[in-house]
PDB file of C-alpha atoms in Angstrom:
ATOM      1  CA  MET A   1      89.980 144.200 178.858  1.00  0.00           C
ATOM      2  CA  ASN A   2      91.608 142.632 181.850  1.00  0.00           C
ATOM      3  CA  SER A   3      93.567 139.572 180.700  1.00  0.00           C
ATOM      4  CA  ASP A   4      94.286 138.375 184.233  1.00  0.00           C
ATOM      5  CA  PRO A   5      91.479 139.057 186.711  1.00  0.00           C
ATOM      6  CA  GLY A   6      93.825 138.117 189.573  1.00  0.00           C
ATOM      7  CA  ARG A   7      93.504 138.610 193.284  1.00  0.00           C
ATOM      8  CA  ALA A   8      92.812 141.909 194.992  1.00  0.00           C
ATOM      9  CA  ILE A   9      95.730 144.285 194.986  1.00  0.00           C
ATOM     10  CA  GLY A  10      95.185 147.430 197.033  1.00  0.00           C
ATOM     11  CA  ALA A  11      92.194 149.243 198.430  1.00  0.00           C
ATOM     12  CA  ASP A  12      88.878 149.724 196.686  1.00  0.00           C
ATOM     13  CA  PRO A  13      89.218 153.055 194.805  1.00  0.00           C
ATOM     14  CA  ARG A  14      85.517 153.534 194.060  1.00  0.00           C
ATOM     15  CA  PRO A  15      83.758 156.623 195.444  1.00  0.00           C
ATOM     16  CA  LEU A  16      80.666 154.653 196.571  1.00  0.00           C
ATOM     17  CA  ILE A  17      80.855 151.180 198.092  1.00  0.00           C
ATOM     18  CA  GLY A  18      78.652 149.114 200.352  1.00  0.00           C
ATOM     19  CA  GLU A  19      75.423 149.363 198.364  1.00  0.00           C
ATOM     20  CA  PRO A  20      73.329 146.208 197.839  1.00  0.00           C
ATOM     21  CA  LEU A  21      75.218 143.766 195.636  1.00  0.00           C
ATOM     22  CA  PRO A  22      73.635 144.558 192.231  1.00  0.00           C
ATOM     23  CA  LEU A  23      74.161 148.294 192.715  1.00  0.00           C
ATOM     24  CA  ASP A  24      77.653 147.726 194.051  1.00  0.00           C
ATOM     25  CA  LEU A  25      78.398 145.779 190.859  1.00  0.00           C
ATOM     26  CA  LEU A  26      77.029 148.649 188.737  1.00  0.00           C
ATOM     27  CA  ASN A  27      79.180 151.046 190.753  1.00  0.00           C
ATOM     28  CA  SER A  28      82.313 149.244 189.588  1.00  0.00           C
ATOM     29  CA  ARG A  29      82.138 151.893 186.822  1.00  0.00           C
ATOM     30  CA  TRP A  30      82.308 155.542 187.805  1.00  0.00           C
ATOM     31  CA  ILE A  31      83.287 158.997 186.574  1.00  0.00           C
ATOM     32  CA  ASP A  32      85.360 161.537 188.467  1.00  0.00           C
ATOM     33  CA  GLU A  33      87.475 164.597 187.667  1.00  0.00           C
ATOM     34  CA  SER A  34      90.094 162.431 185.964  1.00  0.00           C
ATOM     35  CA  GLY A  35      87.616 160.653 183.676  1.00  0.00           C
ATOM     36  CA  GLU A  36      85.809 157.341 183.371  1.00  0.00           C
ATOM     37  CA  HIS A  37      86.915 154.314 185.375  1.00  0.00           C
ATOM     38  CA  ASP A  38      86.040 150.617 185.303  1.00  0.00           C
ATOM     39  CA  LEU A  39      87.375 148.613 188.231  1.00  0.00           C
ATOM     40  CA  LEU A  40      86.713 145.312 186.450  1.00  0.00           C
ATOM     41  CA  GLU A  41      89.012 146.289 183.566  1.00  0.00           C
ATOM     42  CA  HIS A  42      92.087 146.696 185.782  1.00  0.00           C
ATOM     43  CA  PRO A  43      94.435 143.875 186.829  1.00  0.00           C
ATOM     44  CA  GLY A  44      93.295 142.769 190.258  1.00  0.00           C
ATOM     45  CA  GLY A  45      90.113 144.850 189.970  1.00  0.00           C
ATOM     46  CA  MET A  46      87.779 141.872 190.091  1.00  0.00           C
ATOM     47  CA  GLY A  47      89.573 140.661 193.219  1.00  0.00           C
ATOM     48  CA  ILE A  48      89.165 144.110 194.790  1.00  0.00           C
ATOM     49  CA  TRP A  49      85.449 144.097 193.956  1.00  0.00           C
ATOM     50  CA  LEU A  50      84.923 140.545 195.243  1.00  0.00           C
ATOM     51  CA  SER A  51      86.774 141.376 198.452  1.00  0.00           C
ATOM     52  CA  SER A  52      84.893 144.643 198.976  1.00  0.00           C
ATOM     53  CA  ALA A  53      81.573 142.847 198.397  1.00  0.00           C
ATOM     54  CA  GLY A  54      82.463 140.120 200.918  1.00  0.00           C
ATOM     55  CA  LEU A  55      82.748 137.481 198.183  1.00  0.00           C
ATOM     56  CA  ALA A  56      86.532 137.019 197.970  1.00  0.00           C
ATOM     57  CA  ASP A  57      86.479 133.299 198.748  1.00  0.00           C
ATOM     58  CA  THR A  58      83.229 132.384 196.998  1.00  0.00           C
ATOM     59  CA  ALA A  59      84.440 132.100 193.407  1.00  0.00           C
ATOM     60  CA  PRO A  60      87.650 131.462 191.518  1.00  0.00           C
ATOM     61  CA  HIS A  61      89.464 134.568 190.360  1.00  0.00           C
ATOM     62  CA  ASN A  62      89.344 133.609 186.686  1.00  0.00           C
ATOM     63  CA  GLN A  63      88.053 134.799 183.323  1.00  0.00           C
ATOM     64  CA  GLU A  64      84.764 132.890 183.676  1.00  0.00           C
ATOM     65  CA  THR A  65      83.942 134.770 186.892  1.00  0.00           C
ATOM     66  CA  LEU A  66      84.851 138.080 185.266  1.00  0.00           C
ATOM     67  CA  ASP A  67      82.751 137.311 182.175  1.00  0.00           C
ATOM     68  CA  ALA A  68      79.759 136.393 184.376  1.00  0.00           C
ATOM     69  CA  LEU A  69      80.082 139.647 186.333  1.00  0.00           C
ATOM     70  CA  LEU A  70      80.418 141.746 183.168  1.00  0.00           C
ATOM     71  CA  ALA A  71      77.367 140.120 181.536  1.00  0.00           C
ATOM     72  CA  THR A  72      75.302 140.634 184.685  1.00  0.00           C
ATOM     73  CA  ARG A  73      76.476 144.242 185.075  1.00  0.00           C
ATOM     74  CA  THR A  74      75.523 144.951 181.448  1.00  0.00           C
ATOM     75  CA  ALA A  75      72.014 143.552 181.994  1.00  0.00           C
ATOM     76  CA  LEU A  76      71.549 145.479 185.252  1.00  0.00           C
ATOM     77  CA  ALA A  77      72.749 148.727 183.679  1.00  0.00           C
ATOM     78  CA  ALA A  78      70.345 148.304 180.769  1.00  0.00           C
ATOM     79  CA  LEU A  79      67.445 147.578 183.121  1.00  0.00           C
ATOM     80  CA  LEU A  80      68.142 150.525 185.408  1.00  0.00           C
ATOM     81  CA  ASP A  81      69.245 153.111 182.869  1.00  0.00           C
ATOM     82  CA  GLY A  82      66.828 152.183 180.095  1.00  0.00           C
ATOM     83  CA  LYS A  83      69.594 152.415 177.498  1.00  0.00           C
ATOM     84  CA  ALA A  84      68.863 149.125 175.759  1.00  0.00           C
ATOM     85  CA  ASP A  85      65.949 147.023 174.657  1.00  0.00           C
ATOM     86  CA  SER A  86      64.316 145.953 177.898  1.00  0.00           C
ATOM     87  CA  GLY A  87      63.632 142.497 176.451  1.00  0.00           C
ATOM     88  CA  GLN A  88      67.351 141.969 175.880  1.00  0.00           C
ATOM     89  CA  ALA A  89      68.140 143.217 179.381  1.00  0.00           C
ATOM     90  CA  VAL A  90      65.547 140.912 180.937  1.00  0.00           C
ATOM     91  CA  ASP A  91      66.914 137.994 178.915  1.00  0.00           C
ATOM     92  CA  GLY A  92      70.442 138.884 180.040  1.00  0.00           C
ATOM     93  CA  LEU A  93      69.492 138.913 183.718  1.00  0.00           C
ATOM     94  CA  ASN A  94      67.477 135.714 183.345  1.00  0.00           C
ATOM     95  CA  GLU A  95      70.500 134.096 181.698  1.00  0.00           C
ATOM     96  CA  THR A  96      72.512 134.843 184.842  1.00  0.00           C
ATOM     97  CA  LEU A  97      69.714 133.462 187.012  1.00  0.00           C
ATOM     98  CA  ARG A  98      69.646 130.245 184.941  1.00  0.00           C
ATOM     99  CA  HIS A  99      73.116 129.444 186.292  1.00  0.00           C
ATOM    100  CA  GLY A 100      71.877 128.899 189.852  1.00  0.00           C
ATOM    101  CA  ARG A 101      69.047 128.148 192.224  1.00  0.00           C
ATOM    102  CA  LEU A 102      68.186 128.197 195.902  1.00  0.00           C
ATOM    103  CA  ARG A 103      68.036 124.800 197.572  1.00  0.00           C
ATOM    104  CA  ARG A 104      66.490 124.138 200.982  1.00  0.00           C
ATOM    105  CA  ARG A 105      67.988 121.569 203.331  1.00  0.00           C
ATOM    106  CA  LEU A 106      68.183 120.637 206.976  1.00  0.00           C
ATOM    107  CA  GLY A 107      71.518 121.594 208.451  1.00  0.00           C
ATOM    108  CA  PRO A 108      73.081 121.036 211.877  1.00  0.00           C
ATOM    109  CA  GLU A 109      71.342 124.120 213.282  1.00  0.00           C
ATOM    110  CA  GLY A 110      68.015 123.691 211.484  1.00  0.00           C
ATOM    111  CA  PRO A 111      66.630 124.684 208.089  1.00  0.00           C
ATOM    112  CA  GLU A 112      69.103 126.244 205.645  1.00  0.00           C
ATOM    113  CA  THR A 113      68.906 127.759 202.205  1.00  0.00           C
ATOM    114  CA  VAL A 114      71.978 127.247 200.045  1.00  0.00           C
ATOM    115  CA  ILE A 115      72.807 128.515 196.590  1.00  0.00           C
ATOM    116  CA  ASP A 116      73.684 125.941 193.961  1.00  0.00           C
ATOM    117  CA  THR A 117      75.329 127.226 190.793  1.00  0.00           C
ATOM    118  CA  ASP A 118      76.354 125.179 187.774  1.00  0.00           C
ATOM    119  CA  SER A 119      79.851 126.629 188.169  1.00  0.00           C
ATOM    120  CA  PRO A 120      81.436 128.361 191.194  1.00  0.00           C
ATOM    121  CA  SER A 121      82.407 131.185 188.821  1.00  0.00           C
ATOM    122  CA  TRP A 122      78.747 132.198 188.491  1.00  0.00           C
ATOM    123  CA  LEU A 123      78.066 132.544 192.229  1.00  0.00           C
ATOM    124  CA  PRO A 124      78.862 136.298 192.636  1.00  0.00           C
ATOM    125  CA  ALA A 125      76.946 137.259 189.484  1.00  0.00           C
ATOM    126  CA  TRP A 126      74.002 135.037 190.480  1.00  0.00           C
ATOM    127  CA  LYS A 127      73.894 136.597 193.950  1.00  0.00           C
ATOM    128  CA  ALA A 128      73.841 140.081 192.389  1.00  0.00           C
ATOM    129  CA  ALA A 129      70.957 139.115 190.069  1.00  0.00           C
ATOM    130  CA  ASP A 130      69.006 137.434 192.882  1.00  0.00           C
ATOM    131  CA  THR A 131      69.490 140.429 195.184  1.00  0.00           C
ATOM    132  CA  TYR A 132      68.219 142.702 192.409  1.00  0.00           C
ATOM    133  CA  LEU A 133      64.990 140.673 192.303  1.00  0.00           C
ATOM    134  CA  ARG A 134      64.638 141.016 196.073  1.00  0.00           C
ATOM    135  CA  LEU A 135      65.106 144.797 195.856  1.00  0.00           C
ATOM    136  CA  LEU A 136      62.388 144.912 193.189  1.00  0.00           C
ATOM    137  CA  GLU A 137      60.062 142.920 195.452  1.00  0.00           C
ATOM    138  CA  GLU A 138      60.782 145.057 198.528  1.00  0.00           C
ATOM    139  CA  ASN A 139      60.689 148.602 197.157  1.00  0.00           C
ATOM    140  CA  PRO A 140      61.753 149.253 193.559  1.00  0.00           C
ATOM    141  CA  GLY A 141      61.270 153.013 193.990  1.00  0.00           C
ATOM    142  CA  ARG A 142      64.220 153.097 196.371  1.00  0.00           C
ATOM    143  CA  ILE A 143      66.631 151.962 193.640  1.00  0.00           C
ATOM    144  CA  ARG A 144      68.016 155.230 192.314  1.00  0.00           C
ATOM    145  CA  LYS A 145      70.593 156.748 190.029  1.00  0.00           C
ATOM    146  CA  CYS A 146      72.416 159.768 191.408  1.00  0.00           C
ATOM    147  CA  ALA A 147      70.594 163.022 190.506  1.00  0.00           C
ATOM    148  CA  ASN A 148      73.833 164.536 189.210  1.00  0.00           C
ATOM    149  CA  PRO A 149      73.465 164.067 185.428  1.00  0.00           C
ATOM    150  CA  GLU A 150      77.239 163.641 185.110  1.00  0.00           C
ATOM    151  CA  CYS A 151      77.319 160.784 187.645  1.00  0.00           C
ATOM    152  CA  VAL A 152      76.674 157.132 186.780  1.00  0.00           C
ATOM    153  CA  LEU A 153      76.464 155.740 190.339  1.00  0.00           C
ATOM    154  CA  HIS A 154      73.400 154.007 191.797  1.00  0.00           C
ATOM    155  CA  PHE A 155      72.203 153.578 195.370  1.00  0.00           C
ATOM    156  CA  TYR A 156      69.391 152.064 197.391  1.00  0.00           C
ATOM    157  CA  ASP A 157      67.686 154.820 199.362  1.00  0.00           C
ATOM    158  CA  ILE A 158      67.317 153.685 202.966  1.00  0.00           C
ATOM    159  CA  SER A 159      66.598 157.165 204.316  1.00  0.00           C
ATOM    160  CA  LYS A 160      63.494 157.406 206.455  1.00  0.00           C
ATOM    161  CA  SER A 161      61.839 159.941 204.162  1.00  0.00           C
ATOM    162  CA  GLY A 162      62.939 158.236 200.962  1.00  0.00           C
ATOM    163  CA  GLY A 163      64.252 161.546 199.670  1.00  0.00           C
ATOM    164  CA  ARG A 164      67.907 160.767 198.994  1.00  0.00           C
ATOM    165  CA  ARG A 165      68.973 162.191 195.623  1.00  0.00           C
ATOM    166  CA  TRP A 166      72.751 161.959 195.529  1.00  0.00           C
ATOM    167  CA  CYS A 167      75.270 159.142 195.640  1.00  0.00           C
ATOM    168  CA  SER A 168      77.141 161.472 197.993  1.00  0.00           C
ATOM    169  CA  MET A 169      75.961 164.840 199.236  1.00  0.00           C
ATOM    170  CA  ALA A 170      79.585 165.838 199.844  1.00  0.00           C
ATOM    171  CA  VAL A 171      80.539 165.211 196.218  1.00  0.00           C
ATOM    172  CA  CYS A 172      77.642 165.222 193.751  1.00  0.00           C
ATOM    173  CA  GLY A 173      75.129 167.129 195.866  1.00  0.00           C
ATOM    174  CA  ASN A 174      77.481 170.006 196.621  1.00  0.00           C
ATOM    175  CA  ARG A 175      78.787 170.164 193.034  1.00  0.00           C
ATOM    176  CA  THR A 176      75.296 170.369 191.602  1.00  0.00           C
ATOM    177  CA  LYS A 177      74.209 173.008 194.121  1.00  0.00           C
ATOM    178  CA  ALA A 178      77.363 175.046 193.463  1.00  0.00           C
ATOM    179  CA  ARG A 179      76.791 174.831 189.709  1.00  0.00           C
ATOM    180  CA  ARG A 180      73.175 176.024 190.117  1.00  0.00           C
ATOM    181  CA  HIS A 181      74.304 178.868 192.389  1.00  0.00           C
ATOM    182  CA  TYR A 182      76.962 179.945 189.876  1.00  0.00           C
ATOM    183  CA  THR A 183      74.461 179.828 186.986  1.00  0.00           C
ATOM    184  CA  ARG A 184      71.870 181.889 188.902  1.00  0.00           C
ATOM    185  CA  HIS A 185      74.404 184.536 189.906  1.00  0.00           C
ATOM    186  CA  LYS A 186      75.994 184.670 186.459  1.00  0.00           C
ATOM    187  CA  LYS A 187      72.593 185.385 184.876  1.00  0.00           C
ATOM    188  CA  SER A 188      71.781 188.135 187.386  1.00  0.00           C
ATOM    189  CA  ALA A 189      75.204 189.830 187.264  1.00  0.00           C
ATOM    190  CA  PRO A 190      75.219 193.208 185.476  1.00  0.00           C
ATOM    191  CA  VAL A 191      76.760 193.224 182.017  1.00  0.00           C
ATOM    192  CA  PRO A 192      79.703 195.680 181.778  1.00  0.00           C
ATOM    193  CA  ASP A 193      79.058 198.654 179.532  1.00  0.00           C
ATOM    194  CA  ALA A 194      81.216 198.284 176.415  1.00  0.00           C
ATOM    195  CA  ASP A 195      81.060 202.047 175.617  1.00  0.00           C
ATOM    196  CA  ARG A 196      82.961 203.206 178.682  1.00  0.00           C
TER     197      ARG A 196
END
């Protein structure tokens, strides 16, 4: 576990960034040729994620912020991947949501909605949980896991047809198609005669 969440050091190494906040938080874990990775477990990783998500100056870079993000990511993963008791996952997400609320007020330019959290450390996690609820309200069928069974990344399908299947066609889509092609051709290849 990361003992010092720290500020961002370096570029975001993740293969898929820029998804809606809850999916972007889930995508802080990924698998590639070199193995499994967890950005939030590396020194400075939380700072990289906060910066990449546009939240660098919204919360302190401390253990409380990291713990809030990890708890929220665990709940989101359980809800989307169905790997845990859904009641526990719902309770976990609701626990994050209990740390904040939307407040309406009149600002200098007119009506405003501001987020109040009981601690600034909960703001990024709360925003991720709140955005997840909005995605569920808008079109839950567009929240998808990559069709590559070896991939753990998630995305929100904004394609016109709603037919996106891969986190990245260039990576997972091509790998899966190449694997299928190899399997088909391997099965149809003639077996060499052992008696020759």
